[in-house]
CSV table of C-alpha atoms and ligand atoms in Angstrom, one decimal:
chain,number,residue,atom,x,y,z
N,1,MET,CA,-19.4,-14.6,7.6
N,2,ARG,CA,-19.5,-18.4,7.4
N,3,ALA,CA,-16.0,-18.5,8.9
N,4,LEU,CA,-17.3,-16.6,12.0
N,5,THR,CA,-19.3,-19.7,13.0
N,6,LEU,CA,-16.2,-21.9,13.0
N,7,THR,CA,-15.0,-22.6,16.5
N,8,GLY,CA,-12.1,-25.0,15.9
N,9,ASN,CA,-8.5,-24.0,16.5
N,10,PRO,CA,-6.8,-24.4,13.1
N,11,SER,CA,-3.8,-26.1,14.9
N,12,SER,CA,-6.0,-28.8,16.5
N,13,VAL,CA,-6.3,-32.2,14.9
N,14,HIS,CA,-10.0,-32.8,15.7
N,15,ALA,CA,-12.7,-32.2,13.1
N,16,PRO,CA,-13.6,-28.6,14.0
N,17,GLY,CA,-9.9,-27.8,14.0
N,18,ARG,CA,-9.5,-29.4,10.5
N,19,LYS,CA,-12.4,-27.4,9.2
N,20,ALA,CA,-10.8,-24.1,10.3
N,21,ARG,CA,-7.5,-25.3,8.9
N,22,ALA,CA,-9.1,-26.0,5.5
N,23,VAL,CA,-10.4,-22.4,5.5
N,24,ILE,CA,-6.9,-21.0,6.1
N,25,GLU,CA,-5.3,-23.2,3.5
N,26,ASP,CA,-7.9,-22.2,1.0
N,27,ALA,CA,-7.1,-18.5,1.7
N,28,ARG,CA,-3.4,-19.3,1.4
N,29,GLU,CA,-4.0,-20.8,-2.1
N,30,ALA,CA,-6.0,-17.7,-3.1
N,31,ILE,CA,-3.2,-15.4,-2.0
N,32,ALA,CA,-0.7,-17.6,-3.8
N,33,ALA,CA,-2.8,-17.4,-7.0
N,34,LEU,CA,-3.2,-13.7,-6.7
N,35,THR,CA,0.5,-13.0,-6.3
N,36,GLY,CA,2.1,-15.7,-8.5
N,37,ALA,CA,3.6,-17.4,-5.4
N,38,ALA,CA,3.5,-20.9,-4.0
N,39,PRO,CA,1.2,-21.5,-1.0
N,40,SER,CA,4.2,-22.4,1.1
N,41,GLU,CA,5.5,-18.8,0.5
N,42,VAL,CA,2.5,-17.2,2.2
N,43,ILE,CA,2.7,-16.2,5.9
N,44,PHE,CA,-0.4,-14.7,7.4
N,45,THR,CA,0.0,-11.6,9.6
N,46,SER,CA,-2.1,-9.0,11.3
N,47,GLY,CA,-1.7,-6.6,8.4
N,48,GLY,CA,0.9,-4.7,6.4
N,49,THR,CA,2.7,-3.3,9.3
N,50,GLU,CA,3.5,-6.7,10.8
N,51,ALA,CA,4.3,-8.2,7.4
N,52,LEU,CA,6.9,-5.4,6.8
N,53,ALA,CA,8.3,-5.7,10.3
N,54,LEU,CA,8.6,-9.5,9.8
N,55,ALA,CA,10.5,-9.0,6.5
N,56,LEU,CA,12.8,-6.2,7.7
N,57,ARG,CA,13.5,-7.6,11.2
N,58,GLY,CA,13.3,-11.3,10.4
N,59,LEU,CA,15.9,-11.4,7.7
N,60,PRO,CA,19.6,-11.7,8.7
N,61,PRO,CA,20.7,-8.2,9.9
N,62,GLY,CA,22.6,-5.9,7.6
N,63,PRO,CA,22.6,-2.4,6.3
N,64,SER,CA,19.4,-1.4,4.5
N,65,LEU,CA,18.1,1.2,2.1
N,66,ILE,CA,14.5,2.5,2.0
N,67,SER,CA,12.9,5.2,-0.1
N,68,SER,CA,12.1,8.5,1.5
N,69,ILE,CA,8.3,8.0,0.8
N,70,GLU,CA,7.9,4.6,2.5
N,71,HIS,CA,5.1,4.1,5.0
N,72,PRO,CA,6.1,5.0,8.5
N,73,CYS,CA,6.0,1.3,9.5
N,74,VAL,CA,8.9,0.7,7.2
N,75,ARG,CA,11.0,3.5,8.7
N,76,ALA,CA,10.1,2.2,12.2
N,77,ALA,CA,11.1,-1.4,11.3
N,78,ALA,CA,14.4,-0.2,9.7
N,79,PRO,CA,15.4,2.8,11.8
N,80,ASP,CA,19.0,2.8,10.7
N,81,ALA,CA,18.3,2.6,7.0
N,82,ARG,CA,19.7,5.2,4.6
N,83,GLU,CA,17.0,6.9,2.5
N,84,ILE,CA,16.8,7.1,-1.3
N,85,THR,CA,15.5,10.3,-2.6
N,86,VAL,CA,12.5,10.7,-4.9
N,87,SER,CA,11.8,13.0,-7.9
N,88,ALA,CA,9.4,16.0,-7.7
N,89,GLY,CA,6.9,13.6,-9.3
N,90,GLY,CA,7.3,11.1,-6.4
N,91,THR,CA,9.2,8.4,-8.2
N,92,VAL,CA,12.3,6.9,-6.5
N,93,ASP,CA,15.6,8.2,-7.9
N,94,LEU,CA,17.3,5.2,-9.4
N,95,ALA,CA,20.6,7.0,-9.9
N,96,HIS,CA,20.6,7.8,-6.1
N,97,LEU,CA,19.9,4.2,-5.3
N,98,GLU,CA,22.8,3.1,-7.5
N,99,ARG,CA,25.1,5.6,-5.8
N,100,LEU,CA,24.1,4.4,-2.3
N,101,LEU,CA,24.6,0.8,-3.3
N,102,ALA,CA,28.0,1.6,-4.6
N,103,GLU,CA,28.9,3.6,-1.5
N,104,SER,CA,27.9,0.8,0.9
N,105,PRO,CA,28.5,-2.5,-0.8
N,106,ALA,CA,27.3,-4.6,2.1
N,107,VAL,CA,23.6,-3.5,1.7
N,108,ALA,CA,21.5,-6.5,2.6
N,109,VAL,CA,18.0,-5.2,1.9
N,110,VAL,CA,16.4,-2.5,-0.2
N,111,ALA,CA,12.8,-1.7,0.7
N,112,ILE,CA,10.6,0.1,-1.8
N,113,MET,CA,6.9,0.3,-2.1
N,114,LEU,CA,5.1,-0.7,-5.3
N,115,ALA,CA,2.7,2.2,-5.1
N,116,ASN,CA,2.6,5.2,-2.7
N,117,ASN,CA,-0.3,5.5,-0.4
N,118,GLU,CA,-0.6,9.3,-0.6
N,119,THR,CA,0.1,10.0,-4.3
N,120,GLY,CA,-0.6,6.6,-5.9
N,121,VAL,CA,2.7,6.9,-7.8
N,122,ILE,CA,3.8,3.5,-9.0
N,123,GLN,CA,7.5,2.8,-8.4
N,124,PRO,CA,9.9,1.2,-10.9
N,125,ILE,CA,10.3,-2.0,-8.9
N,126,LYS,CA,11.8,-4.0,-11.7
N,127,ASP,CA,14.7,-1.5,-12.1
N,128,VAL,CA,15.1,-1.4,-8.3
N,129,VAL,CA,15.4,-5.2,-8.4
N,130,ARG,CA,18.0,-5.1,-11.2
N,131,LEU,CA,20.2,-2.7,-9.3
N,132,ALA,CA,19.8,-4.4,-5.9
N,133,ARG,CA,20.5,-7.9,-7.3
N,134,ALA,CA,23.7,-6.6,-9.0
N,135,ALA,CA,24.8,-5.4,-5.6
N,136,GLY,CA,23.8,-8.7,-3.9
N,137,ALA,CA,20.9,-7.1,-1.9
N,138,MET,CA,17.4,-8.5,-1.4
N,139,VAL,CA,14.3,-6.5,-2.2
N,140,VAL,CA,11.3,-6.1,0.1
N,141,CYS,CA,8.3,-4.5,-1.5
N,142,ASP,CA,5.3,-3.0,0.3
N,143,ALA,CA,2.5,-3.9,-2.1
N,144,VAL,CA,-0.2,-2.8,0.4
N,145,GLN,CA,-1.7,-0.1,-1.9
N,146,ALA,CA,-1.2,-2.0,-5.1
N,147,VAL,CA,-3.1,-5.2,-4.7
N,148,GLY,CA,-6.5,-5.1,-6.5
N,149,LYS,CA,-5.5,-2.1,-8.4
N,150,ILE,CA,-2.6,-3.2,-10.6
N,151,PRO,CA,-1.0,-6.7,-11.1
N,152,VAL,CA,1.2,-7.8,-8.2
N,153,ASP,CA,3.2,-10.8,-9.1
N,154,LEU,CA,6.2,-12.0,-7.0
N,155,GLN,CA,7.9,-13.7,-10.0
N,156,ASP,CA,7.2,-11.0,-12.5
N,157,LEU,CA,8.4,-8.2,-10.2
N,158,GLY,CA,11.4,-10.3,-9.2
N,159,VAL,CA,11.2,-9.1,-5.5
N,160,ASP,CA,12.1,-11.3,-2.5
N,161,ALA,CA,9.1,-10.3,-0.4
N,162,LEU,CA,5.7,-8.7,-0.8
N,163,ALA,CA,3.7,-7.2,2.1
N,164,LEU,CA,-0.1,-7.2,1.8
N,165,SER,CA,-3.0,-5.8,3.8
N,166,ALA,CA,-6.5,-7.2,3.2
N,167,HIS,CA,-8.6,-4.1,3.9
N,168,LYS,CA,-7.1,-2.3,0.9
N,169,TRP,CA,-8.8,-4.6,-1.5
N,170,GLY,CA,-12.1,-5.4,0.2
N,171,GLY,CA,-11.1,-7.8,3.0
N,172,PRO,CA,-11.4,-7.2,6.7
N,173,GLN,CA,-9.2,-4.9,8.7
N,174,GLY,CA,-6.4,-6.3,10.8
N,175,VAL,CA,-5.2,-9.2,8.6
N,176,GLY,CA,-2.6,-9.4,5.9
N,177,ALA,CA,0.3,-11.5,4.6
N,178,LEU,CA,4.0,-11.6,3.8
N,179,VAL,CA,4.6,-13.4,0.6
N,180,MET,CA,8.2,-14.4,0.7
N,181,ARG,CA,10.6,-16.4,-1.5
N,182,HIS,CA,12.7,-18.8,0.6
N,183,PRO,CA,10.8,-18.1,3.8
N,184,GLU,CA,13.2,-20.4,5.5
N,185,ARG,CA,15.6,-17.4,5.6
N,186,LEU,CA,13.3,-15.6,8.1
N,187,LEU,CA,13.4,-15.7,11.8
N,188,PRO,CA,10.0,-15.1,13.4
N,189,ILE,CA,9.5,-11.7,15.3
N,190,LEU,CA,6.7,-13.4,17.1
N,191,PRO,CA,8.0,-16.8,18.0
N,192,GLY,CA,5.4,-19.0,19.7
N,193,GLY,CA,3.5,-22.2,19.0
N,194,GLY,CA,5.0,-22.9,15.6
N,195,GLN,CA,2.1,-21.6,13.5
N,196,GLU,CA,2.7,-20.5,10.0
N,197,ARG,CA,5.5,-23.0,9.6
N,198,GLY,CA,7.2,-21.5,12.6
N,199,LYS,CA,7.5,-18.0,11.0
N,200,ARG,CA,4.6,-16.3,13.0
N,201,GLY,CA,3.5,-17.7,16.3
N,202,GLY,CA,-0.1,-17.3,17.6
N,203,THR,CA,-3.4,-18.8,16.8
N,204,GLN,CA,-4.4,-17.6,13.3
N,205,ASN,CA,-7.3,-15.2,12.8
N,206,THR,CA,-9.4,-17.7,11.0
N,207,PRO,CA,-12.4,-15.4,10.1
N,208,GLY,CA,-10.0,-12.6,9.1
N,209,ILE,CA,-8.0,-14.9,6.9
N,210,ALA,CA,-11.2,-16.3,5.4
N,211,GLY,CA,-12.2,-12.8,4.5
N,212,LEU,CA,-8.8,-12.0,3.0
N,213,GLY,CA,-9.0,-15.2,0.9
N,214,ALA,CA,-12.6,-14.3,-0.3
N,215,ALA,CA,-11.4,-10.8,-1.2
N,216,ALA,CA,-8.4,-12.2,-3.1
N,217,ARG,CA,-10.7,-14.5,-5.1
N,218,ALA,CA,-13.0,-11.5,-5.9
N,219,VAL,CA,-9.9,-9.6,-7.2
N,220,LEU,CA,-8.9,-12.6,-9.3
N,221,GLU,CA,-12.4,-12.7,-10.8
N,222,GLN,CA,-13.4,-9.0,-11.1
N,223,GLY,CA,-10.2,-7.0,-10.7
N,224,VAL,CA,-9.6,-5.7,-14.2
N,225,THR,CA,-13.1,-4.7,-15.1
N,226,GLU,CA,-13.5,-2.9,-11.8
N,227,GLN,CA,-10.2,-1.0,-12.3
N,228,GLN,CA,-11.3,0.3,-15.8
N,229,HIS,CA,-14.5,1.7,-14.2
N,230,ILE,CA,-12.4,3.3,-11.4
N,231,GLN,CA,-9.9,4.8,-13.9
N,232,THR,CA,-12.8,6.5,-15.8
N,233,LEU,CA,-14.1,8.0,-12.6
N,234,HIS,CA,-10.6,9.0,-11.6
N,235,ASP,CA,-10.2,10.9,-14.9
N,236,ARG,CA,-13.6,12.6,-14.4
N,237,LEU,CA,-12.7,13.6,-10.8
N,238,GLU,CA,-9.3,15.1,-11.8
N,239,ASN,CA,-10.7,16.9,-14.8
N,240,GLY,CA,-13.5,18.3,-12.7
N,241,ILE,CA,-11.0,19.4,-10.0
N,242,LEU,CA,-8.9,21.2,-12.6
N,243,SER,CA,-11.8,22.9,-14.3
N,244,ILE,CA,-13.1,24.2,-10.9
N,245,ALA,CA,-9.6,25.2,-9.7
N,246,PRO,CA,-7.1,25.4,-12.6
N,247,ARG,CA,-4.3,26.3,-10.2
N,248,ALA,CA,-4.9,23.2,-8.0
N,249,ARG,CA,-1.9,20.9,-8.0
N,250,ILE,CA,-2.3,17.2,-8.4
N,251,TRP,CA,0.8,15.6,-7.0
N,252,GLY,CA,2.4,12.9,-9.1
N,253,ARG,CA,0.2,13.7,-12.1
N,254,THR,CA,3.1,13.3,-14.6
N,255,GLU,CA,3.9,9.8,-13.3
N,256,LYS,CA,2.4,6.3,-13.6
N,257,ARG,CA,-0.2,6.2,-10.8
N,258,LEU,CA,-2.8,3.9,-9.3
N,259,PRO,CA,-6.2,4.3,-10.9
N,260,ASN,CA,-7.9,5.3,-7.7
N,261,THR,CA,-5.8,7.8,-5.9
N,262,THR,CA,-5.7,11.6,-6.2
N,263,CYS,CA,-3.6,13.8,-4.0
N,264,VAL,CA,-4.5,17.5,-4.6
N,265,GLU,CA,-3.3,20.8,-3.1
N,266,LEU,CA,-5.6,23.7,-2.9
N,267,ASP,CA,-3.5,26.8,-2.3
N,268,GLY,CA,-4.7,28.8,0.7
N,269,VAL,CA,-7.1,26.2,2.1
N,270,ASN,CA,-5.9,24.1,5.0
N,271,GLN,CA,-6.4,20.3,4.7
N,272,GLN,CA,-8.3,20.1,8.0
N,273,ARG,CA,-10.8,22.6,6.7
N,274,GLN,CA,-11.2,20.7,3.5
N,275,VAL,CA,-11.6,17.4,5.4
N,276,MET,CA,-14.2,18.8,7.8
N,277,THR,CA,-16.2,20.6,5.1
N,278,LEU,CA,-16.3,17.5,3.0
N,279,ASP,CA,-17.1,15.3,6.0
N,280,LEU,CA,-20.2,17.5,6.7
N,281,ALA,CA,-21.3,16.8,3.1
N,282,GLY,CA,-20.9,13.0,3.8
N,283,ILE,CA,-17.7,12.7,1.9
N,284,SER,CA,-14.8,10.8,3.6
N,285,ILE,CA,-11.4,11.8,2.4
N,286,SER,CA,-8.1,12.2,4.3
N,287,ALA,CA,-5.3,14.6,4.9
N,288,GLY,CA,-2.1,12.6,4.1
N,289,SER,CA,-2.2,8.9,5.0
N,290,ALA,CA,-5.2,7.6,7.0
N,291,CYS,CA,-3.1,6.6,10.0
N,292,SER,CA,-1.6,10.0,10.4
N,293,SER,CA,-4.5,12.1,9.2
N,294,GLY,CA,-5.5,13.0,12.8
N,295,LYS,CA,-2.0,14.5,13.4
N,296,VAL,CA,-0.8,17.9,12.5
N,297,ALA,CA,2.6,17.2,11.0
N,298,PRO,CA,2.9,17.9,7.3
N,299,SER,CA,3.2,14.8,5.1
N,300,PRO,CA,6.8,13.5,4.9
N,301,VAL,CA,5.9,12.0,1.4
N,302,LEU,CA,5.1,15.5,0.0
N,303,LEU,CA,8.1,17.1,1.8
N,304,ALA,CA,10.3,14.4,0.2
N,305,MET,CA,8.9,15.4,-3.2
N,306,GLY,CA,9.9,19.0,-2.6
N,307,ALA,CA,6.6,20.4,-1.3
N,308,SER,CA,6.8,23.3,1.2
N,309,GLU,CA,5.2,22.8,4.6
N,310,SER,CA,2.3,25.0,3.6
N,311,GLN,CA,1.7,23.1,0.3
N,312,ALA,CA,1.7,19.8,2.3
N,313,ARG,CA,-0.8,21.3,4.8
N,314,ASN,CA,-3.2,22.3,2.0
N,315,THR,CA,-3.2,18.9,0.4
N,316,ILE,CA,-5.9,16.2,0.6
N,317,ARG,CA,-6.0,12.6,-0.6
N,318,ILE,CA,-9.1,11.3,-2.3
N,319,SER,CA,-9.4,7.6,-2.9
N,320,LEU,CA,-12.0,5.9,-5.1
N,321,GLY,CA,-13.2,2.5,-4.2
N,322,TRP,CA,-14.9,-0.5,-5.9
N,323,ALA,CA,-18.3,0.9,-4.9
N,324,SER,CA,-17.6,4.5,-6.1
N,325,ARG,CA,-20.1,5.8,-8.7
N,326,ASP,CA,-20.4,8.9,-11.0
N,327,SER,CA,-22.7,10.4,-8.4
N,328,ASP,CA,-19.9,10.2,-5.8
N,329,VAL,CA,-17.6,12.2,-8.0
N,330,ASP,CA,-20.4,14.8,-8.6
N,331,ALA,CA,-21.0,15.0,-4.9
N,332,PHE,CA,-17.3,15.6,-4.2
N,333,LEU,CA,-17.0,18.3,-6.8
N,334,ALA,CA,-20.2,20.1,-5.6
N,335,ALA,CA,-18.9,20.1,-2.0
N,336,TRP,CA,-15.3,21.0,-2.9
N,337,ALA,CA,-16.2,23.9,-5.4
N,338,PRO,CA,-17.1,26.4,-2.7
N,339,LEU,CA,-13.8,25.8,-0.9
N,340,ALA,CA,-11.9,26.4,-4.2
N,341,ARG,CA,-14.0,29.5,-5.0
N,342,ALA,CA,-13.2,30.9,-1.5
N,343,ALA,CA,-9.5,30.4,-2.1
N,344,THR,CA,-9.4,32.5,-5.3
X,1,LIG,N1,2.0,0.3,3.8
X,1,LIG,C1,1.2,1.2,3.1
X,1,LIG,C2,1.6,1.7,1.8
X,1,LIG,C3,0.0,1.5,3.7
X,1,LIG,O1,-0.8,2.4,3.0
X,1,LIG,C4,-0.4,1.0,4.9
X,1,LIG,C5,-1.6,1.3,5.6
X,1,LIG,O2,-2.4,2.1,5.2
X,1,LIG,C6,0.5,0.1,5.6
X,1,LIG,C7,1.7,-0.2,4.9
X,1,LIG,C8,0.2,-0.5,6.9
X,1,LIG,O3,-0.7,-1.5,6.7
X,1,LIG,P1,-1.6,-2.0,8.0
X,1,LIG,O4,-2.4,-0.8,8.4
X,1,LIG,O5,-2.4,-3.1,7.4
X,1,LIG,O6,-0.7,-2.4,9.1
C-alpha cells in the first residue's frame, strides 16, 4: 500500500525515481533470498505466463520437450515441443523422458513444472535435471504453484530457470518473476528501454513488485508453520470427502502432493453443477485450472493421466489458502454432501 503512493519512475535518477528503484531492488533481494538465487538472476515480469514465455522464447532456439501436464502457457510458448507422458498418478514418466532425449540428441530445453496446478502432484525435478544435463539440455521449471507451499531453491533443484507468480503466495495479481542462472543467455521478448538489465523492457510495476517482495518476505518468515496448518486441514478435507463418498476419486493421491490442493472426481455429478452449488453456499472452487474453468473442454491434465472425458468433467479442484480454517472445511463438506448423496 505504501508503494502505491510512490510516483517516481524507477529508471529516473531523481529522488522520487531512486525511492521507487529502492523498493524494486528490495523486492529483488527478497525473491533472491526466497529462491536461493542472486539478485542479478531475478527478472520481474507480469506473471507466470510471461516468465515462461521469456524463458522458452528468449533462450537460443532448439528442440524442446515439455510434460503433457504443463500449464497451457508453456505449450503456447513452445508449440513445437514433444510431450513427455505422465503416470496415472500424474508424475512425469522419467523413462519416457530418457527415451525422447536419446531419440533427439539436440534437445535444447526441457520444461517441467515443479507442482501441478490441478492435482498438486510434485514432479521429480532433480531426476529431470540429471537426465537433461546428461543430454546437454537446459531445464526450465514452472514453480508458480510451488512457491510458499514447498521449498523452491534454484541451486538445490539444479534447474536453469524458475517461473514465479506473486498471487499464488499472497502477492498481487499480474506480477511475477523469472529467476534465471546466466540471464545473459536470454534475449528479451519485450525489448524496450533497457529495464531489467535489458531482459524485459517497459517501466516496472513498482506497486506490484513491492507487493510481491512483501509476500516473499512473509513466506520466508511464516512459510513452514503455515503449511503444517494447511496440511492438517487438507487431511481433514480429504478424509471427510472419502467418508461422505467412499467411491470419490482423489487424483494423484498416491503421489507426493502440495499440502493445499485436492482434485476430486464425483462420479455422475458434472463439475459445473458442483461449482455452482458450492458457489451458492459461498464456497469458491474451480473446475480444472482457474484460467480455463469457464470453458467446457475437459482438463488436458486429467486426460493425460488416463481419465475419460466424463471423469474429467466430473472433477473439481479445491485449494486451501493461508487464511483457511477448520470451519471452511466443515462448510465445504456440508455443502458438498448433498451432491454426493444425490449421486449414489
Ligand atoms: N503455471 C501454472 C502452474 C499456473 O497455475 C499458472 C496460473 O495459474 C501459470 C503458470 C500462469 O501464471 P500467470 O497467471 O501469473 O500468468
